[in-house]
PDB file of C-alpha atoms in Angstrom:
ATOM      1  CA  UNK T 231       1.503  16.990  -0.127  1.00  0.00           C
ATOM      2  CA  UNK T 232       1.497  17.741  -3.851  1.00  0.00           C
ATOM      3  CA  UNK T 233      -1.522  19.845  -4.817  1.00  0.00           C
ATOM      4  CA  UNK T 234      -2.419  17.566  -7.719  1.00  0.00           C
ATOM      5  CA  UNK T 235      -2.875  14.676  -5.285  1.00  0.00           C
ATOM      6  CA  UNK T 236      -6.144  16.309  -4.207  1.00  0.00           C
ATOM      7  CA  UNK T 237      -7.294  17.221  -7.705  1.00  0.00           C
ATOM      8  CA  UNK T 238     -10.425  15.031  -7.512  1.00  0.00           C
ATOM      9  CA  UNK T 239     -11.291  16.145  -3.968  1.00  0.00           C
ATOM     10  CA  UNK T 240     -12.863  19.482  -4.790  1.00  0.00           C
ATOM     11  CA  UNK T 241     -14.927  20.160  -1.642  1.00  0.00           C
ATOM     12  CA  UNK T 242     -12.648  21.995   0.809  1.00  0.00           C
ATOM     13  CA  UNK T 243     -13.727  22.623   4.404  1.00  0.00           C
ATOM     14  CA  UNK T 244     -12.224  23.701   7.736  1.00  0.00           C
ATOM     15  CA  UNK T 245     -14.147  22.407  10.742  1.00  0.00           C
ATOM     16  CA  UNK T 246     -13.280  21.588  14.370  1.00  0.00           C
ATOM     17  CA  UNK T 247      -9.597  22.259  13.705  1.00  0.00           C
ATOM     18  CA  UNK T 248      -9.534  19.871  10.708  1.00  0.00           C
ATOM     19  CA  UNK T 249      -8.905  20.710   7.100  1.00  0.00           C
ATOM     20  CA  UNK T 250     -10.843  18.422   4.792  1.00  0.00           C
ATOM     21  CA  UNK T 251     -10.665  17.781   1.046  1.00  0.00           C
ATOM     22  CA  UNK T 252     -13.624  15.662  -0.031  1.00  0.00           C
ATOM     23  CA  UNK T 253     -15.185  14.197  -3.131  1.00  0.00           C
ATOM     24  CA  UNK T 254     -18.536  15.825  -4.027  1.00  0.00           C
ATOM     25  CA  UNK T 255     -20.176  12.391  -3.716  1.00  0.00           C
ATOM     26  CA  UNK T 256     -19.270  12.140  -0.022  1.00  0.00           C
ATOM     27  CA  UNK T 257     -22.179  13.639   1.920  1.00  0.00           C
ATOM     28  CA  UNK T 258     -21.700  12.382   5.496  1.00  0.00           C
ATOM     29  CA  UNK T 259     -19.502  15.257   6.696  1.00  0.00           C
ATOM     30  CA  UNK T 260     -21.166  15.632  10.104  1.00  0.00           C
ATOM     31  CA  UNK T 261     -20.843  11.906  10.792  1.00  0.00           C
ATOM     32  CA  UNK T 262     -17.169  12.054   9.850  1.00  0.00           C
ATOM     33  CA  UNK T 263     -16.506  15.019  12.153  1.00  0.00           C
ATOM     34  CA  UNK T 264     -18.313  13.278  15.014  1.00  0.00           C
ATOM     35  CA  UNK T 265     -15.994  10.291  14.621  1.00  0.00           C
ATOM     36  CA  UNK T 266     -12.832  12.392  14.356  1.00  0.00           C
ATOM     37  CA  UNK T 267     -13.684  14.408  17.459  1.00  0.00           C
ATOM     38  CA  UNK T 268     -14.734  11.401  19.549  1.00  0.00           C
ATOM     39  CA  UNK T 269     -18.422  12.362  19.702  1.00  0.00           C
ATOM     40  CA  UNK T 270     -19.497   9.158  17.971  1.00  0.00           C
ATOM     41  CA  UNK T 271     -18.331   5.598  17.499  1.00  0.00           C
ATOM     42  CA  UNK T 272     -17.914   3.853  14.146  1.00  0.00           C
ATOM     43  CA  UNK T 273     -20.169   1.060  12.977  1.00  0.00           C
ATOM     44  CA  UNK T 274     -17.168  -1.233  13.033  1.00  0.00           C
ATOM     45  CA  UNK T 275     -13.443  -1.246  13.676  1.00  0.00           C
ATOM     46  CA  UNK T 276     -11.363  -3.106  11.095  1.00  0.00           C
ATOM     47  CA  UNK T 277      -8.127  -2.376  12.958  1.00  0.00           C
ATOM     48  CA  UNK T 278      -7.275  -0.548  16.169  1.00  0.00           C
ATOM     49  CA  UNK T 279      -3.891   0.589  17.386  1.00  0.00           C
ATOM     50  CA  UNK T 280      -1.974   3.276  19.209  1.00  0.00           C
ATOM     51  CA  UNK T 281      -1.495   5.366  16.110  1.00  0.00           C
ATOM     52  CA  UNK T 282      -3.931   4.012  13.516  1.00  0.00           C
ATOM     53  CA  UNK T 283      -7.608   3.180  13.581  1.00  0.00           C
ATOM     54  CA  UNK T 284      -9.420   1.843  10.520  1.00  0.00           C
ATOM     55  CA  UNK T 285     -13.172   2.247  10.829  1.00  0.00           C
ATOM     56  CA  UNK T 286     -16.408   1.821   8.908  1.00  0.00           C
ATOM     57  CA  UNK T 287     -18.951   4.619   8.643  1.00  0.00           C
ATOM     58  CA  UNK T 288     -21.726   4.191   6.098  1.00  0.00           C
ATOM     59  CA  UNK T 289     -20.176   3.467   2.710  1.00  0.00           C
ATOM     60  CA  UNK T 290     -16.733   4.783   3.668  1.00  0.00           C
ATOM     61  CA  UNK T 291     -13.673   3.235   5.267  1.00  0.00           C
ATOM     62  CA  UNK T 292     -11.976   5.847   7.432  1.00  0.00           C
ATOM     63  CA  UNK T 293      -8.291   5.461   8.146  1.00  0.00           C
ATOM     64  CA  UNK T 294      -7.485   7.779  11.053  1.00  0.00           C
ATOM     65  CA  UNK T 295      -3.902   8.423  12.199  1.00  0.00           C
ATOM     66  CA  UNK T 296      -3.544  10.149  15.575  1.00  0.00           C
ATOM     67  CA  UNK T 297      -0.098  11.174  16.835  1.00  0.00           C
ATOM     68  CA  UNK T 298       0.873  11.679  20.475  1.00  0.00           C
ATOM     69  CA  UNK T 299       4.435  10.644  21.293  1.00  0.00           C
ATOM     70  CA  UNK T 300       7.436  12.503  19.914  1.00  0.00           C
ATOM     71  CA  UNK T 301       8.498   9.819  17.436  1.00  0.00           C
ATOM     72  CA  UNK T 302       5.023   9.676  15.908  1.00  0.00           C
ATOM     73  CA  UNK T 303       4.804  13.459  15.660  1.00  0.00           C
ATOM     74  CA  UNK T 304       8.183  13.726  13.954  1.00  0.00           C
ATOM     75  CA  UNK T 305       7.123  11.195  11.322  1.00  0.00           C
ATOM     76  CA  UNK T 306       3.473  12.217  11.077  1.00  0.00           C
ATOM     77  CA  UNK T 307       3.847  13.432   7.488  1.00  0.00           C
ATOM     78  CA  UNK T 308       4.636   9.950   6.217  1.00  0.00           C
ATOM     79  CA  UNK T 309       1.144   8.572   6.763  1.00  0.00           C
ATOM     80  CA  UNK T 310      -2.096   9.824   5.161  1.00  0.00           C
ATOM     81  CA  UNK T 311      -0.492  12.595   3.033  1.00  0.00           C
ATOM     82  CA  UNK T 312       1.825  10.087   1.403  1.00  0.00           C
ATOM     83  CA  UNK T 313      -0.843   7.449   1.016  1.00  0.00           C
ATOM     84  CA  UNK T 314      -3.011   9.885  -0.937  1.00  0.00           C
ATOM     85  CA  UNK T 315      -0.085  10.611  -3.261  1.00  0.00           C
ATOM     86  CA  UNK T 316       0.593   6.904  -3.656  1.00  0.00           C
ATOM     87  CA  UNK T 317      -3.082   6.246  -4.372  1.00  0.00           C
ATOM     88  CA  UNK T 318      -2.909   8.597  -7.352  1.00  0.00           C
ATOM     89  CA  UNK T 319       0.288   6.918  -8.553  1.00  0.00           C
ATOM     90  CA  UNK T 320      -1.521   3.567  -8.401  1.00  0.00           C
ATOM     91  CA  UNK T 321      -4.530   4.917 -10.312  1.00  0.00           C
ATOM     92  CA  UNK T 322      -2.308   6.250 -13.080  1.00  0.00           C
ATOM     93  CA  UNK T 323      -0.325   3.020 -13.286  1.00  0.00           C
ATOM     94  CA  UNK T 324      -3.228   0.590 -13.216  1.00  0.00           C
ATOM     95  CA  UNK T 325      -5.824   2.512 -15.191  1.00  0.00           C
ATOM     96  CA  UNK T 326      -8.347  -0.021 -16.425  1.00  0.00           C
ATOM     97  CA  UNK T 327      -6.252  -3.150 -15.864  1.00  0.00           C
ATOM     98  CA  UNK T 328      -8.567  -6.119 -16.218  1.00  0.00           C
ATOM     99  CA  UNK T 329      -9.097  -7.977 -12.966  1.00  0.00           C
ATOM    100  CA  UNK T 330      -7.905  -5.155 -10.682  1.00  0.00           C
ATOM    101  CA  UNK T 331      -9.948  -2.340  -9.164  1.00  0.00           C
ATOM    102  CA  UNK T 332      -8.990   0.265  -6.583  1.00  0.00           C
ATOM    103  CA  UNK T 333     -11.551   1.548  -4.074  1.00  0.00           C
ATOM    104  CA  UNK T 334     -12.542   5.129  -4.871  1.00  0.00           C
ATOM    105  CA  UNK T 335     -10.900   7.827  -2.775  1.00  0.00           C
ATOM    106  CA  UNK T 336     -13.578   9.907  -1.021  1.00  0.00           C
ATOM    107  CA  UNK T 337     -11.464  12.288   1.003  1.00  0.00           C
ATOM    108  CA  UNK T 338      -8.415  13.415   2.942  1.00  0.00           C
ATOM    109  CA  UNK T 339      -8.272  15.269   6.262  1.00  0.00           C
ATOM    110  CA  UNK T 340      -5.590  16.716   8.510  1.00  0.00           C
ATOM    111  CA  UNK T 341      -5.088  18.596  11.749  1.00  0.00           C
ATOM    112  CA  UNK T 342      -1.804  20.471  11.746  1.00  0.00           C
ATOM    113  CA  UNK T 343       0.433  20.857  14.786  1.00  0.00           C
ATOM    114  CA  UNK T 344       3.043  23.232  13.372  1.00  0.00           C
ATOM    115  CA  UNK T 345       5.251  23.333  10.285  1.00  0.00           C
ATOM    116  CA  UNK T 346       5.382  19.913   8.612  1.00  0.00           C
ATOM    117  CA  UNK T 347       4.011  18.106  11.682  1.00  0.00           C
ATOM    118  CA  UNK T 348       0.466  16.868  12.225  1.00  0.00           C
ATOM    119  CA  UNK T 349      -1.615  16.133  15.296  1.00  0.00           C
ATOM    120  CA  UNK T 350      -3.650  13.770  13.111  1.00  0.00           C
ATOM    121  CA  UNK T 351      -4.430  12.969   9.502  1.00  0.00           C
ATOM    122  CA  UNK T 352      -6.318  10.380   7.524  1.00  0.00           C
ATOM    123  CA  UNK T 353      -8.293   9.427   4.464  1.00  0.00           C
ATOM    124  CA  UNK T 354     -11.639   8.040   3.379  1.00  0.00           C
ATOM    125  CA  UNK T 355     -12.116   5.384   0.747  1.00  0.00           C
ATOM    126  CA  UNK T 356     -14.923   3.341  -0.708  1.00  0.00           C
ATOM    127  CA  UNK T 357     -16.187   0.420   1.361  1.00  0.00           C
ATOM    128  CA  UNK T 358     -16.480  -2.742  -0.737  1.00  0.00           C
ATOM    129  CA  UNK T 359     -18.528  -5.107   1.460  1.00  0.00           C
ATOM    130  CA  UNK T 360     -18.467  -8.095  -0.874  1.00  0.00           C
ATOM    131  CA  UNK T 361     -14.681  -8.459  -0.771  1.00  0.00           C
ATOM    132  CA  UNK T 362     -12.621 -10.661   1.531  1.00  0.00           C
ATOM    133  CA  UNK T 363      -8.949 -10.914   2.379  1.00  0.00           C
ATOM    134  CA  UNK T 364      -7.057 -13.034  -0.106  1.00  0.00           C
ATOM    135  CA  UNK T 365      -6.778 -16.734   0.727  1.00  0.00           C
ATOM    136  CA  UNK T 366      -3.942 -19.104  -0.090  1.00  0.00           C
ATOM    137  CA  UNK T 367      -6.227 -20.857  -2.591  1.00  0.00           C
ATOM    138  CA  UNK T 368      -6.530 -17.539  -4.465  1.00  0.00           C
ATOM    139  CA  UNK T 369      -2.813 -16.753  -4.458  1.00  0.00           C
ATOM    140  CA  UNK T 370      -2.203 -17.493  -8.156  1.00  0.00           C
ATOM    141  CA  UNK T 371      -4.774 -14.852  -9.114  1.00  0.00           C
ATOM    142  CA  UNK T 372      -2.234 -12.211  -8.074  1.00  0.00           C
ATOM    143  CA  UNK T 373       0.395 -13.223 -10.666  1.00  0.00           C
ATOM    144  CA  UNK T 374      -0.788 -10.592 -13.208  1.00  0.00           C
ATOM    145  CA  UNK T 375      -0.857  -7.990 -10.430  1.00  0.00           C
ATOM    146  CA  UNK T 376       2.824  -8.487  -9.588  1.00  0.00           C
ATOM    147  CA  UNK T 377       3.828  -8.632 -13.237  1.00  0.00           C
ATOM    148  CA  UNK T 378       2.060  -5.298 -13.710  1.00  0.00           C
ATOM    149  CA  UNK T 379       3.704  -3.766 -10.639  1.00  0.00           C
ATOM    150  CA  UNK T 380       7.076  -4.654 -12.150  1.00  0.00           C
ATOM    151  CA  UNK T 381       6.291  -3.355 -15.643  1.00  0.00           C
ATOM    152  CA  UNK T 382       4.750  -0.139 -14.331  1.00  0.00           C
ATOM    153  CA  UNK T 383       7.823   0.472 -12.145  1.00  0.00           C
ATOM    154  CA  UNK T 384       5.869   0.429  -8.879  1.00  0.00           C
ATOM    155  CA  UNK T 385       7.908  -0.441  -5.806  1.00  0.00           C
ATOM    156  CA  UNK T 386       5.782  -0.963  -2.698  1.00  0.00           C
ATOM    157  CA  UNK T 387       8.147  -2.368  -0.029  1.00  0.00           C
ATOM    158  CA  UNK T 388       5.294  -2.955   2.445  1.00  0.00           C
ATOM    159  CA  UNK T 389       3.056  -5.052   0.166  1.00  0.00           C
ATOM    160  CA  UNK T 390       1.315  -7.178   2.790  1.00  0.00           C
ATOM    161  CA  UNK T 391      -0.793 -10.230   1.984  1.00  0.00           C
ATOM    162  CA  UNK T 392      -3.787  -8.903   3.938  1.00  0.00           C
ATOM    163  CA  UNK T 393      -3.784  -5.757   1.808  1.00  0.00           C
ATOM    164  CA  UNK T 394      -4.952  -7.535  -1.321  1.00  0.00           C
ATOM    165  CA  UNK T 395      -8.683  -8.203  -1.194  1.00  0.00           C
ATOM    166  CA  UNK T 396     -10.700 -10.377  -3.558  1.00  0.00           C
ATOM    167  CA  UNK T 397     -14.192  -9.796  -4.946  1.00  0.00           C
ATOM    168  CA  UNK T 398     -15.459 -13.298  -5.802  1.00  0.00           C
ATOM    169  CA  UNK T 399     -18.496 -12.224  -7.849  1.00  0.00           C
ATOM    170  CA  UNK T 400     -16.444 -10.224 -10.355  1.00  0.00           C
ATOM    171  CA  UNK T 401     -13.167 -12.186  -9.839  1.00  0.00           C
ATOM    172  CA  UNK T 402     -11.497  -8.861  -9.133  1.00  0.00           C
ATOM    173  CA  UNK T 403      -8.422  -8.103  -7.011  1.00  0.00           C
ATOM    174  CA  UNK T 404      -8.655  -5.015  -4.823  1.00  0.00           C
ATOM    175  CA  UNK T 405      -5.257  -3.727  -3.584  1.00  0.00           C
ATOM    176  CA  UNK T 406      -5.528  -1.444  -0.550  1.00  0.00           C
ATOM    177  CA  UNK T 407      -3.015   0.491   1.574  1.00  0.00           C
ATOM    178  CA  UNK T 408      -0.599   2.179  -0.839  1.00  0.00           C
ATOM    179  CA  UNK T 409       1.456   4.115   1.704  1.00  0.00           C
ATOM    180  CA  UNK T 410       5.149   4.184   0.866  1.00  0.00           C
ATOM    181  CA  UNK T 411       4.961   3.065  -2.758  1.00  0.00           C
ATOM    182  CA  UNK T 412       7.486   4.489  -5.187  1.00  0.00           C
ATOM    183  CA  UNK T 413       7.378   5.013  -8.939  1.00  0.00           C
ATOM    184  CA  UNK T 414      10.821   4.051 -10.234  1.00  0.00           C
ATOM    185  CA  UNK T 415      12.424   5.398 -13.428  1.00  0.00           C
ATOM    186  CA  UNK T 416      12.441   1.910 -14.932  1.00  0.00           C
ATOM    187  CA  UNK T 417      11.424  -1.670 -14.009  1.00  0.00           C
ATOM    188  CA  UNK T 418      13.624  -3.062 -11.250  1.00  0.00           C
ATOM    189  CA  UNK T 419      14.005  -6.754 -10.490  1.00  0.00           C
ATOM    190  CA  UNK T 420      15.363  -6.094  -6.988  1.00  0.00           C
ATOM    191  CA  UNK T 421      12.195  -4.187  -6.126  1.00  0.00           C
ATOM    192  CA  UNK T 422      10.100  -7.068  -7.446  1.00  0.00           C
ATOM    193  CA  UNK T 423      11.851  -9.660  -5.259  1.00  0.00           C
ATOM    194  CA  UNK T 424      11.545  -7.470  -2.161  1.00  0.00           C
ATOM    195  CA  UNK T 425       7.833  -6.972  -2.818  1.00  0.00           C
ATOM    196  CA  UNK T 426       7.314 -10.708  -3.325  1.00  0.00           C
ATOM    197  CA  UNK T 427       9.301 -11.628  -0.211  1.00  0.00           C
ATOM    198  CA  UNK T 428       7.218  -9.279   1.944  1.00  0.00           C
ATOM    199  CA  UNK T 429       3.967 -10.498   0.401  1.00  0.00           C
ATOM    200  CA  UNK T 430       4.762 -14.204   0.839  1.00  0.00           C
ATOM    201  CA  UNK T 431       6.112 -13.816   4.363  1.00  0.00           C
ATOM    202  CA  UNK T 432       3.141 -11.811   5.640  1.00  0.00           C
ATOM    203  CA  UNK T 433       0.812 -14.397   4.080  1.00  0.00           C
ATOM    204  CA  UNK T 434       2.691 -17.284   5.735  1.00  0.00           C
ATOM    205  CA  UNK T 435       2.592 -19.035   2.379  1.00  0.00           C
ATOM    206  CA  UNK T 436       3.913 -22.634   2.584  1.00  0.00           C
ATOM    207  CA  UNK T 437       7.295 -23.083   0.921  1.00  0.00           C
ATOM    208  CA  UNK T 438       6.174 -25.321  -1.944  1.00  0.00           C
ATOM    209  CA  UNK T 439       3.295 -23.027  -2.820  1.00  0.00           C
ATOM    210  CA  UNK T 440       5.468 -19.910  -2.494  1.00  0.00           C
ATOM    211  CA  UNK T 441       8.141 -21.304  -4.807  1.00  0.00           C
ATOM    212  CA  UNK T 442       5.568 -22.339  -7.419  1.00  0.00           C
ATOM    213  CA  UNK T 443       4.060 -18.846  -7.207  1.00  0.00           C
ATOM    214  CA  UNK T 444       7.465 -17.218  -7.778  1.00  0.00           C
ATOM    215  CA  UNK T 445       7.998 -19.421 -10.835  1.00  0.00           C
ATOM    216  CA  UNK T 446       4.610 -18.297 -12.184  1.00  0.00           C
ATOM    217  CA  UNK T 447       5.478 -14.624 -11.697  1.00  0.00           C
ATOM    218  CA  UNK T 448       8.827 -15.035 -13.465  1.00  0.00           C
ATOM    219  CA  UNK T 449       7.134 -16.962 -16.299  1.00  0.00           C
ATOM    220  CA  UNK T 450       4.739 -14.005 -16.715  1.00  0.00           C
ATOM    221  CA  UNK T 451       7.776 -11.745 -17.189  1.00  0.00           C
ATOM    222  CA  UNK T 452       9.736 -13.366 -20.057  1.00  0.00           C
ATOM    223  CA  UNK T 453      11.781 -10.192 -20.450  1.00  0.00           C
ATOM    224  CA  UNK T 454      13.192 -10.743 -16.949  1.00  0.00           C
ATOM    225  CA  UNK T 455      15.945 -13.350 -17.253  1.00  0.00           C
ATOM    226  CA  UNK T 456      16.399 -14.293 -13.617  1.00  0.00           C
ATOM    227  CA  UNK T 457      17.287 -17.783 -12.453  1.00  0.00           C
ATOM    228  CA  UNK T 458      14.246 -19.110 -10.556  1.00  0.00           C
ATOM    229  CA  UNK T 459      16.559 -20.938  -8.157  1.00  0.00           C
ATOM    230  CA  UNK T 460      18.609 -17.842  -7.343  1.00  0.00           C
ATOM    231  CA  UNK T 461      15.513 -15.675  -7.108  1.00  0.00           C
ATOM    232  CA  UNK T 462      14.006 -18.159  -4.656  1.00  0.00           C
ATOM    233  CA  UNK T 463      17.193 -18.258  -2.601  1.00  0.00           C
ATOM    234  CA  UNK T 464      17.105 -14.457  -2.472  1.00  0.00           C
ATOM    235  CA  UNK T 465      13.506 -14.415  -1.246  1.00  0.00           C
ATOM    236  CA  UNK T 466      14.331 -16.931   1.479  1.00  0.00           C
ATOM    237  CA  UNK T 467      17.236 -14.800   2.677  1.00  0.00           C
ATOM    238  CA  UNK T 468      15.075 -11.674   2.593  1.00  0.00           C
ATOM    239  CA  UNK T 469      12.850 -13.282   5.221  1.00  0.00           C
ATOM    240  CA  UNK T 470      15.752 -12.784   7.653  1.00  0.00           C
ATOM    241  CA  UNK T 471      16.916  -9.334   6.481  1.00  0.00           C
ATOM    242  CA  UNK T 472      15.306  -6.106   7.669  1.00  0.00           C
ATOM    243  CA  UNK T 473      14.678  -3.675   4.819  1.00  0.00           C
ATOM    244  CA  UNK T 474      12.760  -0.624   5.969  1.00  0.00           C
ATOM    245  CA  UNK T 475       9.249  -0.310   4.609  1.00  0.00           C
ATOM    246  CA  UNK T 476       9.411   3.499   4.807  1.00  0.00           C
ATOM    247  CA  UNK T 477      11.215   4.211   1.550  1.00  0.00           C
ATOM    248  CA  UNK T 478       9.191   7.056   0.135  1.00  0.00           C
ATOM    249  CA  UNK T 479      11.094   8.595  -2.797  1.00  0.00           C
ATOM    250  CA  UNK T 480      14.356   7.113  -1.505  1.00  0.00           C
ATOM    251  CA  UNK T 481      14.218   3.417  -2.479  1.00  0.00           C
ATOM    252  CA  UNK T 482      16.478   0.897  -0.784  1.00  0.00           C
ATOM    253  CA  UNK T 483      17.197  -2.304  -2.674  1.00  0.00           C
ATOM    254  CA  UNK T 484      19.078  -5.534  -1.951  1.00  0.00           C
ATOM    255  CA  UNK T 485      22.273  -5.759   0.074  1.00  0.00           C
ATOM    256  CA  UNK T 486      25.190  -5.789  -2.391  1.00  0.00           C
ATOM    257  CA  UNK T 487      26.311  -9.365  -1.698  1.00  0.00           C
ATOM    258  CA  UNK T 488      22.810 -10.722  -2.153  1.00  0.00           C
ATOM    259  CA  UNK T 489      22.411  -8.748  -5.354  1.00  0.00           C
ATOM    260  CA  UNK T 490      25.662 -10.183  -6.735  1.00  0.00           C
ATOM    261  CA  UNK T 491      24.576 -13.682  -5.771  1.00  0.00           C
ATOM    262  CA  UNK T 492      21.327 -13.373  -7.754  1.00  0.00           C
ATOM    263  CA  UNK T 493      23.079 -11.885 -10.768  1.00  0.00           C
ATOM    264  CA  UNK T 494      25.943 -14.350 -10.924  1.00  0.00           C
ATOM    265  CA  UNK T 495      26.393 -15.384 -14.521  1.00  0.00           C
ATOM    266  CA  UNK T 496      24.141 -12.615 -15.873  1.00  0.00           C
ATOM    267  CA  UNK T 497      25.299  -9.601 -17.819  1.00  0.00           C
ATOM    268  CA  UNK T 498      23.066  -6.884 -16.350  1.00  0.00           C
TER     269      UNK T 498
END
């Protein structure tokens, strides 16, 4: 991980085989260590899986990756270390964008196996209890978010619908889960369509609503002269094409034939 990714996490500790980098405002270190070592249970599980557990402890959401089989161990560096880097890329890109707020990052932790491989790693972020997962009725609120992702050259190929929360009191969008995002050298329309296809598919957005949403996003980007019909056709085809979501620093865009189909008649 790049050293500057931990620049705001100034409290450094080594405990129970874990290295921790924490924000000074995070005080519940013993509670965190009890969870990581299995001596305590969280207040709540948001998600549970073989490799990833997302838990609540006090005012922090703890995302804990634990690696056991060979495949997981070999790819263990692509999880929390990369998400912390991507979080900082998001912060720099979004700044004080009206209507969008990122949860504060409270900490990062890791247990090394050897070399670049980890036995486990994870991060802590602010718990925002008054948010809820985005609903279809709130879909159009995300138009400025996607326009900003395009203009700020952010390519997040695993932009899932459930990873955009909404705070109804402040009318604020809260994007979470930044793992695998890329900062491109310039805005890229292919990246935008891949992001939108993933977002709409994971949200199971009805076709009419999805197409209207795409038209709204393109209307918010007048500098992007894409045919709405061809862009929509591309998104439909992307629902049946596997493009890896692990594209950290090595972006993969559209298949060549699909790219040509979208650009037909354009001088790009």
